[in-house]
Coordinates of C-alpha atoms and ligand atoms in Angstrom, one line a residue:
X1 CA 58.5 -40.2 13.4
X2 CA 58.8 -37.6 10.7
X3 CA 62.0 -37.8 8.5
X4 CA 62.6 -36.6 5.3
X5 CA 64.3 -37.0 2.1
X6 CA 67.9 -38.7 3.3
X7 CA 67.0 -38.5 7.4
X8 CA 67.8 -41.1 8.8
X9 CA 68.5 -42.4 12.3
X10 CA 72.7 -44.4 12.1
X11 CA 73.6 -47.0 14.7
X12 CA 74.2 -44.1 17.1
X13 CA 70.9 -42.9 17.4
X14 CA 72.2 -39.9 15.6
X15 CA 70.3 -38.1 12.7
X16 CA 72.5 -38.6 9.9
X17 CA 71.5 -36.5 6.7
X18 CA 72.9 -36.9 3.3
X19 CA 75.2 -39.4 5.0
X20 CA 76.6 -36.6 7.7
X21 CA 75.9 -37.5 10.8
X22 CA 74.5 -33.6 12.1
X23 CA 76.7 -34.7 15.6
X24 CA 80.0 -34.4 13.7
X25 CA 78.1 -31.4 11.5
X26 CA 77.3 -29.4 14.5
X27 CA 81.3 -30.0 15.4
X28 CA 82.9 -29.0 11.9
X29 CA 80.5 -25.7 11.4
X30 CA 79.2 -24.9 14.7
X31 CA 75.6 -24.3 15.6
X32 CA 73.0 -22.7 14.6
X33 CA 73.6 -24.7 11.2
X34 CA 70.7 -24.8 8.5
X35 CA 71.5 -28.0 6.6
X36 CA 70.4 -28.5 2.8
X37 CA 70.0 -32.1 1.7
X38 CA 70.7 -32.1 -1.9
X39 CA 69.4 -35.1 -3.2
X40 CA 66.2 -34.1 -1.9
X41 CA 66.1 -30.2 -3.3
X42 CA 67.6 -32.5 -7.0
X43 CA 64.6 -34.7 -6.9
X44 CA 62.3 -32.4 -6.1
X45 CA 63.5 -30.2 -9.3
X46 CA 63.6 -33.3 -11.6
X47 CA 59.9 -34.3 -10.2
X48 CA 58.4 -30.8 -10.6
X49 CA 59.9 -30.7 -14.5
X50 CA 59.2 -34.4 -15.4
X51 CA 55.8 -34.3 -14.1
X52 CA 54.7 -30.9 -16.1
X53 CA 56.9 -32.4 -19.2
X54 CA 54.7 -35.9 -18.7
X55 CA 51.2 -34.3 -17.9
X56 CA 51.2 -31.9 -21.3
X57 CA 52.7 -33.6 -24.8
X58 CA 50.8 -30.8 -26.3
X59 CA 52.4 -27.9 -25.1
X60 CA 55.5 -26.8 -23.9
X61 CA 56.2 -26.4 -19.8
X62 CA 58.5 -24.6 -17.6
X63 CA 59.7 -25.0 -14.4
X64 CA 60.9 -21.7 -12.4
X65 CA 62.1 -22.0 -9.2
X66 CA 60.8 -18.9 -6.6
X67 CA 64.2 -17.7 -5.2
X68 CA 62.3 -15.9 -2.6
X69 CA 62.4 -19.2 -0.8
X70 CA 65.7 -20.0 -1.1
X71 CA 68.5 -17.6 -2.7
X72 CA 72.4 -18.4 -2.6
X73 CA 74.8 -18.5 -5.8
X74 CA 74.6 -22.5 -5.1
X75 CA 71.2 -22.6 -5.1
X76 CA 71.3 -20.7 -8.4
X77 CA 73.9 -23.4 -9.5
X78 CA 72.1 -26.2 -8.9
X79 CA 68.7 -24.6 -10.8
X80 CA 70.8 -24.1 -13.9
X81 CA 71.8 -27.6 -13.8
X82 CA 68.7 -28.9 -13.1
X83 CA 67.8 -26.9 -16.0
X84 CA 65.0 -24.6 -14.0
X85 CA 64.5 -21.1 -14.6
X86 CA 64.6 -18.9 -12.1
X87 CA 61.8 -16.3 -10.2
X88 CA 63.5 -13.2 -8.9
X89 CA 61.8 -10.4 -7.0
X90 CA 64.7 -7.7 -6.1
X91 CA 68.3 -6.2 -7.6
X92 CA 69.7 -8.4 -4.9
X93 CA 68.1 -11.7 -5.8
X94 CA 69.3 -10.7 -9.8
X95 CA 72.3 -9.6 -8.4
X96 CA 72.7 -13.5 -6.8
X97 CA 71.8 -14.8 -10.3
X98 CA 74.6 -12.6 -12.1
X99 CA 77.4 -13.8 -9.5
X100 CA 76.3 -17.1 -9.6
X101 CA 76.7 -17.5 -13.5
X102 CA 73.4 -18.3 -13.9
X103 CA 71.8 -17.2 -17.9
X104 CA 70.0 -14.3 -17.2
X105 CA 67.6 -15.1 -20.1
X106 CA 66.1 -17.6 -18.0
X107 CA 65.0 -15.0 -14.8
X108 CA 61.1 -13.7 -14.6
X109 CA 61.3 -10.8 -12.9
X110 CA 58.5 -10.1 -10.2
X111 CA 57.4 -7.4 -7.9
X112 CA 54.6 -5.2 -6.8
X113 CA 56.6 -2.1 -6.6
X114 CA 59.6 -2.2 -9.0
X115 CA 61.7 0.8 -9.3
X116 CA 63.0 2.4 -12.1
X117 CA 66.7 1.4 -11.1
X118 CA 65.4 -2.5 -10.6
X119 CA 63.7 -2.2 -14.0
X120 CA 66.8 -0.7 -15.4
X121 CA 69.4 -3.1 -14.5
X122 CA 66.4 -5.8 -16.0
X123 CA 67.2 -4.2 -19.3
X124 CA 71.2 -3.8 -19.1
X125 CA 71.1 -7.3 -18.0
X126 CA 69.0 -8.9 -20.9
X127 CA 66.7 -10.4 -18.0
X128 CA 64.2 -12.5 -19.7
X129 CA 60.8 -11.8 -18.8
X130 CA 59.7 -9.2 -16.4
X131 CA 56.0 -9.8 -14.7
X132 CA 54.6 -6.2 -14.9
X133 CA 52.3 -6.2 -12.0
X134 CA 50.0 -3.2 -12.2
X135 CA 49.5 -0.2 -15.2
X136 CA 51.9 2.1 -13.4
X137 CA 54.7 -0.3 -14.1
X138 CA 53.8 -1.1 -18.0
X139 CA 53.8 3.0 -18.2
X140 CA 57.3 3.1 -16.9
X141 CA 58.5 0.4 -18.7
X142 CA 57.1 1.9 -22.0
X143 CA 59.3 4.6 -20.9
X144 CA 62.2 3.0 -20.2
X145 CA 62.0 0.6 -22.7
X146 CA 61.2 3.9 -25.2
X147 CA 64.8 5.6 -23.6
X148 CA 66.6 3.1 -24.2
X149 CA 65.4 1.6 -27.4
X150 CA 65.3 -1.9 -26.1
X151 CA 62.4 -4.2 -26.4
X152 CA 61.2 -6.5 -23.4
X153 CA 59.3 -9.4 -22.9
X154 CA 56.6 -9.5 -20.5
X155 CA 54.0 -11.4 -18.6
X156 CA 51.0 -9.6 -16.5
X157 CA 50.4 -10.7 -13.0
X158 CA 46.3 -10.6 -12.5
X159 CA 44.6 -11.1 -9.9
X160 CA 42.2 -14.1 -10.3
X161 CA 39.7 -13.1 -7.0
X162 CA 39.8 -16.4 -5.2
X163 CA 40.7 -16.6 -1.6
X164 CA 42.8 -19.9 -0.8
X165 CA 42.8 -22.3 2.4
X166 CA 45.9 -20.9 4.1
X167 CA 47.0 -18.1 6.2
X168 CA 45.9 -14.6 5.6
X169 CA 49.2 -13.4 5.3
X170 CA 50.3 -15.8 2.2
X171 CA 46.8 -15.4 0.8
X172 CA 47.4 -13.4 -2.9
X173 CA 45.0 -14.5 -5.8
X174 CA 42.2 -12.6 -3.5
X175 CA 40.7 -9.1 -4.8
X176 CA 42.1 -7.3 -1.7
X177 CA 45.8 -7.7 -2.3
X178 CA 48.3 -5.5 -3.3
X179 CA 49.7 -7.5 -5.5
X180 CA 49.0 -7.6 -9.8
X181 CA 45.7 -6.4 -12.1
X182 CA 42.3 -7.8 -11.2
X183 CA 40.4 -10.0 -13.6
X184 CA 36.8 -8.8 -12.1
X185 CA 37.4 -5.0 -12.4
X186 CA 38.5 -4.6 -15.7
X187 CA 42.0 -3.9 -15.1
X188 CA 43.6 -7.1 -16.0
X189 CA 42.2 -6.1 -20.2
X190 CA 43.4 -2.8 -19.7
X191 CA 46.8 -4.2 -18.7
X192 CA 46.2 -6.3 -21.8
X193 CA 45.5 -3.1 -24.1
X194 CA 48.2 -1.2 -22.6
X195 CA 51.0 -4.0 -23.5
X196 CA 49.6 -4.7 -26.6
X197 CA 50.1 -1.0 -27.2
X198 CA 53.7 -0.2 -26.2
X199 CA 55.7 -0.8 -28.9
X200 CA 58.5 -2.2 -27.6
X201 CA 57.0 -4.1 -24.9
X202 CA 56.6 -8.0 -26.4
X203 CA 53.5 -9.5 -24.0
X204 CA 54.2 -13.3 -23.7
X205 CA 51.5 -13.9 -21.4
X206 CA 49.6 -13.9 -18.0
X207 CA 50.6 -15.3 -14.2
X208 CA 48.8 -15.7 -10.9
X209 CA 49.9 -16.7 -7.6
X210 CA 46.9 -17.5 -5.4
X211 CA 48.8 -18.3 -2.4
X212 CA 51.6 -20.3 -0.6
X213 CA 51.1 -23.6 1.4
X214 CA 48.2 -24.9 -0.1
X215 CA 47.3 -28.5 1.1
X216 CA 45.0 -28.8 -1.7
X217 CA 44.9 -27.8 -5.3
X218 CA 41.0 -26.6 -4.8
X219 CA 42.2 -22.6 -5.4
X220 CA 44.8 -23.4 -8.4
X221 CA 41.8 -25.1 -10.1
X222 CA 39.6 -22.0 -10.0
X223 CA 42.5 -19.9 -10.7
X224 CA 43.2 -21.9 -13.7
X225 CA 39.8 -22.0 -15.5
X226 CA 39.2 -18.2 -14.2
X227 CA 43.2 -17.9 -16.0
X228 CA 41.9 -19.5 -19.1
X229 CA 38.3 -18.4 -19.6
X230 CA 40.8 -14.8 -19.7
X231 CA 42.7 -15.8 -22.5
X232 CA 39.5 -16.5 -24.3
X233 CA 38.2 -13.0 -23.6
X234 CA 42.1 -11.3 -25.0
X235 CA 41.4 -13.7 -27.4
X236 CA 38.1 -12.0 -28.8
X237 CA 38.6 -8.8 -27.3
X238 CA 42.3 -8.0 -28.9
X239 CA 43.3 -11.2 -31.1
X240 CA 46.1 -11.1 -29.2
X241 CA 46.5 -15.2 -28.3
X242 CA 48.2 -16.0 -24.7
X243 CA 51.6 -17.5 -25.4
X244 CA 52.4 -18.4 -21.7
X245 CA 50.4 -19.2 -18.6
X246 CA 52.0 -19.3 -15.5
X247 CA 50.1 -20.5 -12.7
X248 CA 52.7 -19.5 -9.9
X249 CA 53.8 -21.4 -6.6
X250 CA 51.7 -22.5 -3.6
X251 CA 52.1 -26.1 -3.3
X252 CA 52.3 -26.9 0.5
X253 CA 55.0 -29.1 2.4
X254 CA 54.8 -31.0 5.7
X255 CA 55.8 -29.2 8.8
X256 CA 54.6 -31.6 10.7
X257 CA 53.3 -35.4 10.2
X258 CA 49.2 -34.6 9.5
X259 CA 50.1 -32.3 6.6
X260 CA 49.3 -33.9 3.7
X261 CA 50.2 -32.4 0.7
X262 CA 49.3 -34.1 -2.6
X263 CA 52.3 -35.3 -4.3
X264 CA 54.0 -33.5 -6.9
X265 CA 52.9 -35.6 -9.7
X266 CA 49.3 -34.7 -8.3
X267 CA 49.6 -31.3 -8.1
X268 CA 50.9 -31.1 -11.3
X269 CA 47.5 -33.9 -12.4
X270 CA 44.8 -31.4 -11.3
X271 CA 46.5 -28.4 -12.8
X272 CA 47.1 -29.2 -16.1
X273 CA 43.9 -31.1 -16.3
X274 CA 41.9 -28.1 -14.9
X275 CA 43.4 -26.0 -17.9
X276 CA 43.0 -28.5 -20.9
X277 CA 39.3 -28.8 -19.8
X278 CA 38.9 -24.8 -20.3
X279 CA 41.1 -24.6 -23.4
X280 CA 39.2 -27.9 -24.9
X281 CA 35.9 -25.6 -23.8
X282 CA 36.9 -22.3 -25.5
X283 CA 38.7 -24.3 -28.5
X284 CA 42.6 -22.1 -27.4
X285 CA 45.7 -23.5 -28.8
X286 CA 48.0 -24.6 -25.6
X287 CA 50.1 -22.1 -24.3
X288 CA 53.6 -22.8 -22.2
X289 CA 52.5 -23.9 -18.6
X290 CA 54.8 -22.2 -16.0
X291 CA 54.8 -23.6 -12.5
X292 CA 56.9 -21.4 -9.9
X293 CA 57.2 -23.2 -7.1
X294 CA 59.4 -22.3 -3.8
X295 CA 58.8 -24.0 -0.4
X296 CA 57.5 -27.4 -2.2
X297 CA 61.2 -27.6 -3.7
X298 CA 63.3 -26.7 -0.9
X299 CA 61.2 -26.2 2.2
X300 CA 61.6 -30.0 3.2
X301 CA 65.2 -30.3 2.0
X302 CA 66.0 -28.1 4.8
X303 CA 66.8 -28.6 8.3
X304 CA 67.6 -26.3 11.1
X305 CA 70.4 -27.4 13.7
X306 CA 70.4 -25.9 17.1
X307 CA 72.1 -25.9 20.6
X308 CA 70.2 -26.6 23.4
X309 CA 71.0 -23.9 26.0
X310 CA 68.7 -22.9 29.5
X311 CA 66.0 -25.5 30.5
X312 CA 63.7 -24.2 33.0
X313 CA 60.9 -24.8 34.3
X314 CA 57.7 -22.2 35.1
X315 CA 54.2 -22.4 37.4
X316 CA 51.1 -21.7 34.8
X317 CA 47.8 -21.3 35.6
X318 CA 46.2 -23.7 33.5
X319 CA 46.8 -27.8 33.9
X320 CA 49.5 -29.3 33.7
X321 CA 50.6 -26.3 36.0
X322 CA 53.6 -25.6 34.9
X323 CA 55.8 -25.4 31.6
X324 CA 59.4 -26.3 30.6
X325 CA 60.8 -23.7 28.5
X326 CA 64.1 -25.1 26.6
X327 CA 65.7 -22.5 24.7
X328 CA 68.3 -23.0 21.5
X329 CA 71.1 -20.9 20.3
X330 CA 69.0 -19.0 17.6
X331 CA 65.5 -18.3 17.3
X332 CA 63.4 -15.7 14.8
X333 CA 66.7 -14.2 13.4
X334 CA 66.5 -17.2 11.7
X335 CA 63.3 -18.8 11.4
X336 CA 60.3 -15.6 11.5
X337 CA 58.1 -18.0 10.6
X338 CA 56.5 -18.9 13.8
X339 CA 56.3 -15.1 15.0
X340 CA 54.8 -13.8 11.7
X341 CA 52.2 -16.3 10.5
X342 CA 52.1 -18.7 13.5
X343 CA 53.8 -21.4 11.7
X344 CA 54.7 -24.9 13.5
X345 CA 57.4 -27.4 13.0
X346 CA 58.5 -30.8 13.7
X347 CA 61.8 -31.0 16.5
X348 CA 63.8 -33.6 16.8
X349 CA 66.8 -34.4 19.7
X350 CA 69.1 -35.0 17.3
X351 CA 71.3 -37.3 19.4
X352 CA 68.4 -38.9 20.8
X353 CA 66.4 -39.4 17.9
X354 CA 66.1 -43.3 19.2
X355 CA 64.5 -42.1 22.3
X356 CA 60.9 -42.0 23.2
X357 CA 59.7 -38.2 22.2
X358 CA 57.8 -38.0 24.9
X359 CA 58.7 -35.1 26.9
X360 CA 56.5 -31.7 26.7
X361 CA 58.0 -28.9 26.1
X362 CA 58.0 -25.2 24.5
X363 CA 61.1 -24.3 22.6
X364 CA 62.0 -21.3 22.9
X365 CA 64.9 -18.7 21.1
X366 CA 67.2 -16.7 22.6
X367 CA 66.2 -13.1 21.1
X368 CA 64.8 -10.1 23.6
X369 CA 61.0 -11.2 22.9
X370 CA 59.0 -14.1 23.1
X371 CA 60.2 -15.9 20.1
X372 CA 58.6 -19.5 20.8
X373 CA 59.3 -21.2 17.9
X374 CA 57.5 -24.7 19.5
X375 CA 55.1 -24.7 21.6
X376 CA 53.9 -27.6 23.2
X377 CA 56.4 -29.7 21.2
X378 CA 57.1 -33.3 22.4
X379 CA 61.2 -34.2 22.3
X380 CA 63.1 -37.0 23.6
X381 CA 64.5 -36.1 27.2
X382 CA 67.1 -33.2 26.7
X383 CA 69.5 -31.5 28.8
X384 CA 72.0 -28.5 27.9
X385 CA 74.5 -29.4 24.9
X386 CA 72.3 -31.6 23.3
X387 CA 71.6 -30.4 19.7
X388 CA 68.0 -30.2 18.7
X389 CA 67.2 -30.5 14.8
X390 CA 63.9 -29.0 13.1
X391 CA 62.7 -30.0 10.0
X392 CA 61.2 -28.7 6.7
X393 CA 63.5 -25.4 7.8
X394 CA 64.5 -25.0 3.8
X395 CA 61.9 -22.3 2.6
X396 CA 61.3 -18.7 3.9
X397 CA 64.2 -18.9 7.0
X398 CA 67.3 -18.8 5.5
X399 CA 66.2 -15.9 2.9
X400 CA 63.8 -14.2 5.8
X401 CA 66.9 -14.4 8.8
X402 CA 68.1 -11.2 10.3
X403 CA 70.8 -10.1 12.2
X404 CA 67.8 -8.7 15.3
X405 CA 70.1 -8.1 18.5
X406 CA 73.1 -8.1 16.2
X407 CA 72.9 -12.1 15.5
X408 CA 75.4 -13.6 12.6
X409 CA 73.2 -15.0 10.0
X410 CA 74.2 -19.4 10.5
X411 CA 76.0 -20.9 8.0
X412 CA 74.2 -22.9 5.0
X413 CA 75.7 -26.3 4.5
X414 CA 74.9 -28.5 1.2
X415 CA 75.2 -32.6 2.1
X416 CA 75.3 -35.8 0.0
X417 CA 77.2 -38.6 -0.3
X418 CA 78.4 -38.3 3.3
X419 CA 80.1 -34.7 2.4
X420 CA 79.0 -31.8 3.7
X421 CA 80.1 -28.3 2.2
X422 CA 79.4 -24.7 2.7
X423 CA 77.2 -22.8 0.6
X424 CA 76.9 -19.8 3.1
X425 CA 78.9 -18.8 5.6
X426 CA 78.5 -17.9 8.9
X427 CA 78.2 -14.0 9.5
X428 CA 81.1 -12.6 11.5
X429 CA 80.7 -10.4 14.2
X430 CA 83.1 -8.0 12.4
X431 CA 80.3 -8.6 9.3
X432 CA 77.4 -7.3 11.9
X433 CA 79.5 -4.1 11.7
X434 CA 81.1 -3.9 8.0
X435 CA 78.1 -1.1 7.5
X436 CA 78.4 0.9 10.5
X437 CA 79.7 4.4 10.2
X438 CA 80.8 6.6 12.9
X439 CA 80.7 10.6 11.7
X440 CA 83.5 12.2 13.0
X441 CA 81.5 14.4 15.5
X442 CA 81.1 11.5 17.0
X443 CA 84.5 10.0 17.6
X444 CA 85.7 13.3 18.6
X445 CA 86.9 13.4 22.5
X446 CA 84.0 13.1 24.8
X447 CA 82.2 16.2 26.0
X448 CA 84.1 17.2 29.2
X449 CA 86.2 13.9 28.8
Ligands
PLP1 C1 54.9 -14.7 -7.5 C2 55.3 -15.8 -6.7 N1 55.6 -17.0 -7.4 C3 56.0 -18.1 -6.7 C4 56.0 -18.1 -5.3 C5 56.5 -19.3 -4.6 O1 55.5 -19.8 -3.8 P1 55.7 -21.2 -3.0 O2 56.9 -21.0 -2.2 O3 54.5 -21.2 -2.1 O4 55.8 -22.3 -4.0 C6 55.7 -16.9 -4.6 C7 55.7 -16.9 -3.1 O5 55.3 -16.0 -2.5 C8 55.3 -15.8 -5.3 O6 55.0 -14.6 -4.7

């Protein structure tokens, strides 16, 4: 049986995280309930920064944790503690950051399409380093930064042209991607040149992100030496020397038990080793190595609590001949992950986790389309009321849910120590309609009423 960070199975045959057994969770905060097990998401920060700090005596490291994956003022909290910076990608995700107290001269700010408001409020808000992902942006900022008088640091997101072992659809260090300046074309030195030549735009280095759930660290090795045979190239073409490399996120987690993700330390091994071989080859000073990680920092420190509602059973065509369809009390308004890249999880009857899991069965949300988020899963024997957990629910759902056929986003609970406390709230139904207007052509007596 899978269970990770503080899962464990108590006396009961309950699934007891961070000392809470979920029973008495599900109880106190109702279900659906995404759980965060803290001393996981803490040792996963500590191992990410030790490692990097351990790996590279001759340079300086940085840790930034990808808020895409995971963003509540909490979450923010506990990175400033840990002493991580922080990777934000919208007003709204800076927006968190400000609220939360969190420095803002320790955000990188990314995106492919920034607008001139987003890069605005970066100024008035001292942000630290904005990743400038194509030439249209450095023009604007040039601009802006021109306006207002106000200098900026910067990093250039390129595009190393490698294509990574993971879905298509968190593939990004490939040529064909919308996102950042390709190395290959020319476009990455131009973006160089065009920094270099803004005078109030301070470059501070180059990122990548080749992709997201890697179970190996083949594509971050080519994307580093491809990273640093660059630097050597701005080196001679410009003089300009690379202050920072940041090699993005990507490391994957383990949805289910045959994923087999190298360990932190390991990840962090091959990396740094794969860029002190280049910078040994073309004689470069170190730079700052910045690892970004998301879903390898939170994605297993999470766990999704549901209901189980209607059981049924259906004739199929194929052998066995029939299926059992168990449905919960959510579904993709807060996990998309199954219906946009076909992901798959690890369920768990979570007070039957003693029981043999031996029962096939597809689970199943409750939203008007087919939102499997199992299939072919294999649970303990379950009937209605019983609540099913699924694990490794920590990256992409919380910050991907939606309220589709007018759902309430669950609550977000933090455990340790046998506490449990909110870090998110449920939604309201009178929140699904705080942003609904009704003109007043419409409220007007009905016609011919
Ligand atoms: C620029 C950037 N950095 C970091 C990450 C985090 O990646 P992961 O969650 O795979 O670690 C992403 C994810 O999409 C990203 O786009």
């Amino acid at each position: 049986m899978m269970l990770l960070g503080t899962q464990r199975i108590n006396g009961q045959g309950h699934l007891e995280i961070g000392g809470c057994d979920v029973t008495g969770l599900a109880r106190q905060f109702g279900t659906p309930l995404y759980i965060v097990d803290e001393e996981l998401l803490r040792q996963n920060c500590r191992r990410y920064a030790q490692a990097y700090k351990r790996l590279y005596p001759e340079g300086e490291t940085e840790i930034a944790f990808a808020g895409k994956a995971f963003l509540t003022a909490a979450m923010c909290a506990i990175a400033d503690q840990e002493d991580l910076s922080l990777d934000v990608a919208s007003a709204g995700e800076i927006h968190t950051a400000l609220k939360a107290g969190y420095p803002m001269s320790r955000l990188m700010f990314h995106g492919n399409n920034k607008s001139v408001a987003e890069l605005e409020l970066a100024l008035e808000v001292k942000l630290g380093r904005i990743v400038a992902d194509n030439l249209p942006e450095l023009d604007l900022l040039d601009q802006i930064t021109r306006q207002r008088s106000q200098s900026c640091d910067v990093l250039l997101r390129l595009t190393p042209g490698i294509d990574p072992h993971t879905h298509k659809l968190i593939r990004t260090g490939q040529a064909d991607t919308k996102f950042g300046l390709n190395i290959k074309d020319g476009s990455a030195m131009a973006g160089v040149k065009k920094a270099l030549a803004a005078p109030l735009i301070n470059l501070k280095g180059i990122h990548c992100h080749v992709g997201s759930q890697l179970l190996d660290t083949e594509a971050h090795e080519q994307a580093a030496a491809i990273m640093v045979a660059f630097m050597k190239e701005v080196l001679d073409d410009t003089g300009y020397a690379v202050e920072q490399l940041n090699m993005g996120g990507g490391l994957g987690i383990r949805y289910i038990e045959s994923h087999q993700p190298p360990a932190i330390e390991d990840f962090a091994e091959r990396i740094i080793t794969a860029i002190r071989t280049e910078l040994t080859r073309f004689g470069l000073n170190p730079p700052r190595i910045i690892q970004e990680p998301g879903r390898s920092i939170v994605g297993e420190a999470g766990t999704t609590l549901y209901t189980i509602g209607t059981i049924k059973e259906v004739s199929i065509t194929e052998a066995p001949g029939k299926r059992v369809y168990l449905a919960v009390d959510g579904g993709m308004s807060d996990n998309p992950r199954p219906a946009l890249y076909e992901a798959i999880y690890t369920p768990l009857v979570a007070n039957k986790a003693n029981e043999p899991a031996d029962w096939e069965v597809t689970i199943a949300g409750k939203h008007c389309e087919t939102d499997t988020l199992i299939k072919d899963a294999r649970i303990a024997k379950a009937v209605a009321g019983d609540l099913l957990a699924v694990l490794s629910t920590g990256a992409y759902n919380y910050s991907m849910a939606s309220n589709y056929n007018r759902f309430p986003t669950p609550a977000a609970v933090l455990v340790g120590g046998g506490k449990a406390e909110v870090i998110a709230r449920r939604d309201t139904l009178d929140d699904l309609v705080a942003n609904d207007v009704i003109p007043d052509r419409l409220s007007a007596a009905r016609v011919g009423g």
